[in-house]
mmCIF file of C-alpha atoms and ligand atoms in Angstrom:
data_model
loop_
_atom_site.group_PDB
_atom_site.id
_atom_site.type_symbol
_atom_site.label_atom_id
_atom_site.label_comp_id
_atom_site.label_asym_id
_atom_site.label_seq_id
_atom_site.Cartn_x
_atom_site.Cartn_y
_atom_site.Cartn_z
ATOM 1 C CA MET A 21 0.067 -0.067 -0.042
ATOM 2 C CA LEU A 22 2.851 2.498 0.976
ATOM 3 C CA GLU A 23 6.541 2.335 0.210
ATOM 4 C CA LEU A 24 9.252 4.823 1.011
ATOM 5 C CA ARG A 25 12.446 4.289 -1.108
ATOM 6 C CA ASP A 26 15.613 6.000 0.000
ATOM 7 C CA ILE A 27 13.936 9.176 1.370
ATOM 8 C CA SER A 28 16.097 12.080 2.568
ATOM 9 C CA TYR A 29 14.894 15.400 3.757
ATOM 10 C CA ARG A 30 16.546 18.262 5.447
ATOM 11 C CA TYR A 31 14.688 21.351 6.443
ATOM 12 C CA PRO A 32 15.860 24.633 4.835
ATOM 13 C CA GLY A 33 18.607 26.082 7.165
ATOM 14 C CA ASP A 34 19.125 22.967 9.125
ATOM 15 C CA GLU A 35 22.838 21.435 9.350
ATOM 16 C CA TYR A 36 21.595 17.986 9.329
ATOM 17 C CA ASP A 37 19.064 15.664 7.596
ATOM 18 C CA THR A 38 15.708 14.702 9.506
ATOM 19 C CA ALA A 39 15.574 11.673 7.309
ATOM 20 C CA ASP A 40 18.575 10.132 5.544
ATOM 21 C CA GLY A 41 18.068 7.299 3.058
ATOM 22 C CA LEU A 42 14.820 6.012 4.786
ATOM 23 C CA SER A 43 13.075 2.937 3.341
ATOM 24 C CA PHE A 44 10.173 1.005 4.685
ATOM 25 C CA SER A 45 6.903 -0.377 3.441
ATOM 26 C CA VAL A 46 3.308 -0.948 4.718
ATOM 27 C CA LYS A 47 0.877 -3.624 3.638
ATOM 28 C CA ARG A 48 -2.778 -2.920 2.662
ATOM 29 C CA GLY A 49 -5.219 -3.253 5.457
ATOM 30 C CA SER A 50 -2.583 -3.248 8.100
ATOM 31 C CA PHE A 51 -2.510 -1.163 11.397
ATOM 32 C CA ASN A 52 1.195 -0.199 12.094
ATOM 33 C CA CYS A 53 2.586 2.441 14.670
ATOM 34 C CA ILE A 54 5.610 4.700 14.420
ATOM 35 C CA LEU A 55 7.135 4.917 17.618
ATOM 36 C CA GLY A 56 9.739 7.218 18.643
ATOM 37 C CA VAL A 57 10.828 10.055 21.188
ATOM 38 C CA SER A 58 9.637 13.563 20.638
ATOM 39 C CA GLY A 59 11.629 15.427 18.134
ATOM 40 C CA CYS A 60 12.942 12.580 16.358
ATOM 41 C CA GLY A 61 11.147 13.263 12.974
ATOM 42 C CA LYS A 62 7.896 11.190 13.202
ATOM 43 C CA SER A 63 5.726 14.027 11.987
ATOM 44 C CA THR A 64 8.157 15.030 9.251
ATOM 45 C CA VAL A 65 7.983 11.428 7.832
ATOM 46 C CA PHE A 66 3.967 12.017 7.719
ATOM 47 C CA ARG A 67 4.436 15.335 6.005
ATOM 48 C CA LEU A 68 6.736 13.711 3.379
ATOM 49 C CA ILE A 69 4.153 10.873 2.760
ATOM 50 C CA ASN A 70 1.280 13.244 2.497
ATOM 51 C CA GLY A 71 3.143 15.751 0.287
ATOM 52 C CA LEU A 72 3.194 18.687 2.585
ATOM 53 C CA LEU A 73 7.018 18.296 2.342
ATOM 54 C CA ARG A 74 8.980 17.200 -0.680
ATOM 55 C CA PRO A 75 11.741 14.776 -0.197
ATOM 56 C CA GLN A 76 15.172 15.986 -1.536
ATOM 57 C CA LYS A 77 16.014 12.429 -2.520
ATOM 58 C CA GLY A 78 14.072 9.124 -3.097
ATOM 59 C CA ALA A 79 10.481 8.193 -3.905
ATOM 60 C CA ILE A 80 7.221 7.287 -2.255
ATOM 61 C CA PHE A 81 4.653 4.767 -3.778
ATOM 62 C CA ILE A 82 1.099 4.676 -2.748
ATOM 63 C CA ASP A 83 -0.747 1.747 -4.193
ATOM 64 C CA GLY A 84 2.130 1.188 -6.587
ATOM 65 C CA LYS A 85 1.872 4.808 -7.913
ATOM 66 C CA ASP A 86 4.522 7.539 -7.577
ATOM 67 C CA ALA A 87 2.889 9.584 -4.858
ATOM 68 C CA SER A 88 4.349 12.957 -6.516
ATOM 69 C CA THR A 89 1.730 12.315 -9.384
ATOM 70 C CA LEU A 90 -1.323 11.693 -7.054
ATOM 71 C CA LYS A 91 -3.690 14.388 -6.128
ATOM 72 C CA MET A 92 -5.329 12.635 -3.179
ATOM 73 C CA ARG A 93 -2.613 10.680 -1.402
ATOM 74 C CA CYS A 94 -4.008 9.846 1.976
ATOM 75 C CA GLY A 95 -6.176 10.855 4.844
ATOM 76 C CA TYR A 96 -4.150 12.838 7.394
ATOM 77 C CA MET A 97 -5.091 13.520 10.897
ATOM 78 C CA PRO A 98 -2.651 15.839 12.544
ATOM 79 C CA GLN A 99 -2.089 16.057 16.354
ATOM 80 C CA LYS A 100 -4.464 18.967 16.857
ATOM 81 C CA ASP A 101 -7.851 18.334 15.751
ATOM 82 C CA MET A 102 -7.946 21.461 13.459
ATOM 83 C CA LEU A 103 -11.694 21.766 13.524
ATOM 84 C CA PHE A 104 -12.606 25.171 12.332
ATOM 85 C CA PRO A 105 -14.375 26.888 15.579
ATOM 86 C CA TRP A 106 -16.709 28.988 13.238
ATOM 87 C CA ARG A 107 -18.099 26.031 11.416
ATOM 88 C CA SER A 108 -20.737 23.531 12.881
ATOM 89 C CA VAL A 109 -19.406 19.938 13.576
ATOM 90 C CA GLY A 110 -21.312 18.660 10.363
ATOM 91 C CA ASP A 111 -19.969 21.543 8.262
ATOM 92 C CA ASN A 112 -16.356 20.657 9.515
ATOM 93 C CA VAL A 113 -16.844 16.944 8.638
ATOM 94 C CA MET A 114 -18.000 17.815 5.125
ATOM 95 C CA LEU A 115 -14.933 19.830 4.336
ATOM 96 C CA PRO A 116 -13.016 17.206 2.325
ATOM 97 C CA LEU A 117 -16.211 16.953 -0.068
ATOM 98 C CA GLU A 118 -15.866 20.727 -0.706
ATOM 99 C CA VAL A 119 -12.333 20.886 -1.367
ATOM 100 C CA ASN A 120 -12.194 17.652 -3.634
ATOM 101 C CA LYS A 121 -12.418 18.902 -7.129
ATOM 102 C CA ALA A 122 -13.373 15.556 -8.242
ATOM 103 C CA LEU A 123 -16.635 15.908 -6.121
ATOM 104 C CA LYS A 124 -17.621 19.382 -7.632
ATOM 105 C CA ASN A 125 -20.881 18.067 -8.793
ATOM 106 C CA CYS A 126 -21.813 16.798 -5.332
ATOM 107 C CA SER A 127 -24.869 18.764 -4.162
ATOM 108 C CA LYS A 128 -25.057 20.474 -0.759
ATOM 109 C CA THR A 129 -27.865 17.957 0.189
ATOM 110 C CA LYS A 130 -25.749 15.090 -0.891
ATOM 111 C CA ARG A 131 -22.831 16.499 1.129
ATOM 112 C CA ARG A 132 -24.916 16.912 4.130
ATOM 113 C CA GLU A 133 -26.217 13.284 3.764
ATOM 114 C CA LEU A 134 -22.430 11.988 3.621
ATOM 115 C CA ALA A 135 -21.463 14.095 6.580
ATOM 116 C CA CYS A 136 -24.467 12.887 8.688
ATOM 117 C CA LYS A 137 -23.562 9.226 7.842
ATOM 118 C CA ALA A 138 -19.991 9.664 8.734
ATOM 119 C CA LEU A 139 -21.012 11.314 12.044
ATOM 120 C CA LYS A 140 -23.184 8.429 12.780
ATOM 121 C CA ASP A 141 -20.396 6.000 12.061
ATOM 122 C CA VAL A 142 -18.389 7.533 14.861
ATOM 123 C CA GLY A 143 -21.377 7.846 17.264
ATOM 124 C CA LEU A 144 -21.900 11.552 16.955
ATOM 125 C CA GLU A 145 -25.384 11.597 14.992
ATOM 126 C CA ASP A 146 -26.650 14.245 17.553
ATOM 127 C CA CYS A 147 -23.700 16.565 16.802
ATOM 128 C CA TYR A 148 -24.223 17.791 13.407
ATOM 129 C CA ASN A 149 -25.453 21.323 14.314
ATOM 130 C CA LYS A 150 -23.258 21.644 17.499
ATOM 131 C CA MET A 151 -20.144 23.925 17.472
ATOM 132 C CA PRO A 152 -16.873 22.201 18.088
ATOM 133 C CA ASP A 153 -16.265 23.946 21.420
ATOM 134 C CA GLU A 154 -19.432 22.250 22.676
ATOM 135 C CA LEU A 155 -17.831 18.764 22.232
ATOM 136 C CA SER A 156 -15.450 16.946 24.628
ATOM 137 C CA GLY A 157 -11.830 16.178 23.689
ATOM 138 C CA GLY A 158 -12.608 12.616 22.673
ATOM 139 C CA MET A 159 -15.638 13.663 20.586
ATOM 140 C CA ARG A 160 -13.546 16.261 18.755
ATOM 141 C CA GLN A 161 -11.179 13.681 17.771
ATOM 142 C CA ARG A 162 -13.937 11.364 16.636
ATOM 143 C CA ALA A 163 -15.154 14.204 14.446
ATOM 144 C CA ALA A 164 -11.852 14.823 13.101
ATOM 145 C CA PHE A 165 -11.588 11.112 12.334
ATOM 146 C CA ALA A 166 -15.013 11.278 10.491
ATOM 147 C CA ARG A 167 -13.658 14.119 8.472
ATOM 148 C CA THR A 168 -10.501 12.072 7.574
ATOM 149 C CA MET A 169 -12.754 9.192 6.544
ATOM 150 C CA LEU A 170 -14.624 11.415 4.112
ATOM 151 C CA THR A 171 -11.543 12.079 2.166
ATOM 152 C CA GLY A 172 -12.234 8.574 0.843
ATOM 153 C CA ASN A 173 -8.662 7.564 1.036
ATOM 154 C CA GLU A 174 -7.568 3.887 1.713
ATOM 155 C CA LEU A 175 -4.331 5.082 3.580
ATOM 156 C CA LEU A 176 -4.877 6.971 6.903
ATOM 157 C CA LEU A 177 -2.058 8.596 8.565
ATOM 158 C CA LEU A 178 -2.888 9.542 12.217
ATOM 159 C CA ASP A 179 -0.395 11.698 14.049
ATOM 160 C CA GLU A 180 -0.638 11.262 17.899
ATOM 161 C CA PRO A 181 -4.417 11.842 17.702
ATOM 162 C CA PHE A 182 -5.025 10.774 21.388
ATOM 163 C CA SER A 183 -2.034 12.238 23.029
ATOM 164 C CA ALA A 184 -3.934 15.429 24.510
ATOM 165 C CA LEU A 185 -6.664 13.171 26.057
ATOM 166 C CA ASP A 186 -6.844 12.162 29.620
ATOM 167 C CA PHE A 187 -5.960 8.494 30.179
ATOM 168 C CA LEU A 188 -9.372 6.951 30.375
ATOM 169 C CA THR A 189 -10.547 8.708 27.238
ATOM 170 C CA ARG A 190 -7.451 7.833 25.668
ATOM 171 C CA ILE A 191 -7.946 3.997 26.322
ATOM 172 C CA SER A 192 -11.509 4.213 25.224
ATOM 173 C CA MET A 193 -10.478 6.083 22.120
ATOM 174 C CA GLN A 194 -7.807 3.296 21.196
ATOM 175 C CA GLU A 195 -10.495 0.557 21.629
ATOM 176 C CA TRP A 196 -12.920 2.679 19.454
ATOM 177 C CA LEU A 197 -10.305 3.058 16.752
ATOM 178 C CA LEU A 198 -9.634 -0.616 16.415
ATOM 179 C CA GLU A 199 -13.300 -1.150 15.962
ATOM 180 C CA GLN A 200 -13.467 1.433 13.332
ATOM 181 C CA TRP A 201 -10.381 -0.214 11.543
ATOM 182 C CA GLU A 202 -11.906 -3.614 11.664
ATOM 183 C CA LYS A 203 -15.169 -2.181 10.317
ATOM 184 C CA HIS A 204 -13.809 0.002 7.458
ATOM 185 C CA HIS A 205 -10.787 -2.215 6.392
ATOM 186 C CA LYS A 206 -8.582 0.970 5.991
ATOM 187 C CA THR A 207 -4.596 0.913 6.134
ATOM 188 C CA ILE A 208 -3.613 2.883 9.157
ATOM 189 C CA LEU A 209 -0.253 4.144 10.020
ATOM 190 C CA PHE A 210 -0.340 5.971 13.535
ATOM 191 C CA ILE A 211 2.391 7.807 15.255
ATOM 192 C CA THR A 212 2.817 7.734 18.985
ATOM 193 C CA HIS A 213 5.447 8.051 21.628
ATOM 194 C CA ASP A 214 3.561 6.018 23.841
ATOM 195 C CA VAL A 215 4.768 2.384 24.177
ATOM 196 C CA ASP A 216 1.458 0.791 25.545
ATOM 197 C CA GLU A 217 -0.509 2.539 22.957
ATOM 198 C CA ALA A 218 1.828 1.203 20.054
ATOM 199 C CA LEU A 219 1.546 -2.432 21.617
ATOM 200 C CA PHE A 220 -2.173 -2.318 21.950
ATOM 201 C CA LEU A 221 -2.984 -1.016 18.716
ATOM 202 C CA SER A 222 -0.501 -2.330 16.080
ATOM 203 C CA SER A 223 0.320 -5.549 14.338
ATOM 204 C CA GLY A 224 3.826 -4.179 13.695
ATOM 205 C CA ILE A 225 5.696 -1.359 15.375
ATOM 206 C CA PHE A 226 8.249 0.690 13.458
ATOM 207 C CA VAL A 227 10.703 2.094 16.013
ATOM 208 C CA VAL A 228 12.901 5.236 15.447
ATOM 209 C CA GLU A 229 16.303 4.244 16.864
ATOM 210 C CA GLU A 230 18.297 7.129 15.762
ATOM 211 C CA THR A 231 18.183 10.550 14.292
ATOM 212 C CA PRO A 232 18.647 11.483 11.490
ATOM 213 C CA ILE A 233 16.176 8.599 10.815
ATOM 214 C CA LYS A 234 18.119 6.038 8.600
ATOM 215 C CA SER A 235 15.793 3.274 9.107
ATOM 216 C CA LEU A 236 13.023 1.898 11.356
ATOM 217 C CA LYS A 237 13.382 -1.197 13.441
ATOM 218 C CA GLU A 238 10.278 -3.362 12.643
ATOM 219 C CA ILE A 239 8.932 -5.351 15.673
ATOM 220 C CA ILE A 240 5.968 -7.692 15.257
ATOM 221 C CA VAL A 241 3.602 -7.621 18.172
ATOM 222 C CA PRO A 242 2.919 -11.088 19.278
ATOM 223 C CA ALA A 243 -0.972 -10.733 19.675
ATOM 224 C CA GLY A 244 -3.939 -11.525 17.365
ATOM 225 C CA ARG A 245 -7.194 -9.901 16.742
ATOM 226 C CA PRO A 246 -9.669 -8.826 17.832
ATOM 227 C CA ARG A 247 -7.652 -7.829 21.086
ATOM 228 C CA SER A 248 -8.376 -6.409 24.514
ATOM 229 C CA ARG A 249 -6.237 -4.476 26.821
ATOM 230 C CA GLN A 250 -5.476 -7.646 28.654
ATOM 231 C CA ILE A 251 -2.820 -8.441 26.027
ATOM 232 C CA LEU A 252 -0.650 -5.855 27.730
ATOM 233 C CA ASP A 253 -0.468 -8.300 30.820
ATOM 234 C CA LYS A 254 0.883 -11.178 28.830
ATOM 235 C CA PRO A 255 4.537 -11.774 29.905
ATOM 236 C CA GLU A 256 5.887 -11.698 26.107
ATOM 237 C CA ILE A 257 4.095 -8.313 25.645
ATOM 238 C CA ILE A 258 5.691 -6.966 28.988
ATOM 239 C CA GLU A 259 9.016 -8.093 27.817
ATOM 240 C CA LEU A 260 8.705 -6.430 24.497
ATOM 241 C CA LYS A 261 7.620 -3.152 26.444
ATOM 242 C CA ASN A 262 10.798 -3.173 28.382
ATOM 243 C CA GLU A 263 12.842 -3.729 25.248
ATOM 244 C CA LEU A 264 11.016 -0.840 23.637
ATOM 245 C CA ILE A 265 11.436 1.534 26.587
ATOM 246 C CA ASN A 266 15.221 0.696 26.624
ATOM 247 C CA ILE A 267 15.463 1.507 22.953
ATOM 248 C CA LEU A 268 13.593 4.957 23.500
ATOM 249 C CA ARG A 269 15.612 5.800 26.584
ATOM 250 C CA ARG A 270 18.839 5.491 24.785
ATOM 251 C CA GLN A 271 17.879 8.529 22.556
ATOM 252 C CA GLN A 272 15.948 10.635 25.006
ATOM 253 C CA LYS A 273 17.552 14.138 25.578
ATOM 254 C CA VAL A 274 16.682 15.445 28.920
HETATM 255 N N1 ADP B 314 9.093 23.541 10.055
HETATM 256 C C1 ADP B 314 10.266 23.094 10.475
HETATM 257 N N2 ADP B 314 11.317 23.804 10.176
HETATM 258 C C2 ADP B 314 12.633 23.440 10.561
HETATM 259 N N3 ADP B 314 12.777 22.407 11.522
HETATM 260 C C3 ADP B 314 11.604 21.699 11.867
HETATM 261 C C4 ADP B 314 10.241 21.946 11.292
HETATM 262 N N4 ADP B 314 9.466 21.204 11.783
HETATM 263 C C5 ADP B 314 10.228 20.309 12.665
HETATM 264 N N5 ADP B 314 11.407 20.609 12.568
HETATM 265 C C6 ADP B 314 12.514 19.963 13.353
HETATM 266 O O1 ADP B 314 12.688 18.662 12.829
HETATM 267 C C7 ADP B 314 12.770 17.628 13.904
HETATM 268 C C8 ADP B 314 11.775 16.544 13.904
HETATM 269 O O2 ADP B 314 10.591 17.380 14.167
HETATM 270 P P1 ADP B 314 9.100 16.462 14.176
HETATM 271 O O3 ADP B 314 8.980 15.576 12.820
HETATM 272 O O4 ADP B 314 8.008 17.285 14.452
HETATM 273 O O5 ADP B 314 9.309 15.293 15.398
HETATM 274 P P2 ADP B 314 8.345 14.510 16.051
HETATM 275 O O6 ADP B 314 7.005 14.482 15.422
HETATM 276 O O7 ADP B 314 9.072 13.173 16.250
HETATM 277 O O8 ADP B 314 8.186 14.895 17.592
HETATM 278 C C9 ADP B 314 12.866 18.458 15.170
HETATM 279 O O9 ADP B 314 14.302 18.663 15.585
HETATM 280 C C10 ADP B 314 12.127 19.820 14.859
HETATM 281 O O10 ADP B 314 12.888 20.881 15.492
HETATM 282 MG MG1 MG B 315 5.199 15.014 16.029
#
């Protein structure tokens, strides 16, 4: 579904690369996390995949096509929900339908209908006419997810979507996201710096071991699906958790 081939990127004015010859690939329908300490370049990798940044070297392929030739590459959900405060929740969710030129013939009624359905899918059917500041943190993230789904892309990039939520809301949202993934069969790449979150959600974890990012260490999580949080108590998962914490602590700059 996604392949990065020998990607290098340096921000203008920087003296070192953020990514240096990075290659990795992701299978269709999978749920993988990228795990790394703050500032290691995780969000930069997402911005390269979604086209907000252009790599100085290398190529990215989505579904076998050179991503630089694609108009709509993937759904992208940044860390902040970015809901426009002056638009209702429903009007926020329908935004991808307004900006997608391929859908310019989609009537306002049809757009409303699709936004309603997307909100219903995330359990927010009563929130169409509410304003974003009337929603809780978890509801805002669900609305942002519904908007990402309406881009219609197979590949979803989710950048620390739950990191600002309190602990209990965060674990409910993780369970909710796995249900959504199982229902919609999307390919999800999820950034986190939280080891438990990576272990609970993913089939495979791509760990950032060094900066500049030259490669990612891929670790398969030894747990099936559907899964519950109890997998986190299994001895082999606890062992893996300690291994991951040790890798991250080696790079942490205090
Ligand atoms: N727009 C930018 N211009 C210059 N440097 C940036 C910019 N955005 C991020 N960086 C730098 O790139 C590095 C990686 O940032 P980022 O990809 O946001 O890391 P992460 O998401 O892992 O926390 C950091 O050192 C950061 O300071
Ligand atoms: Mg980031």
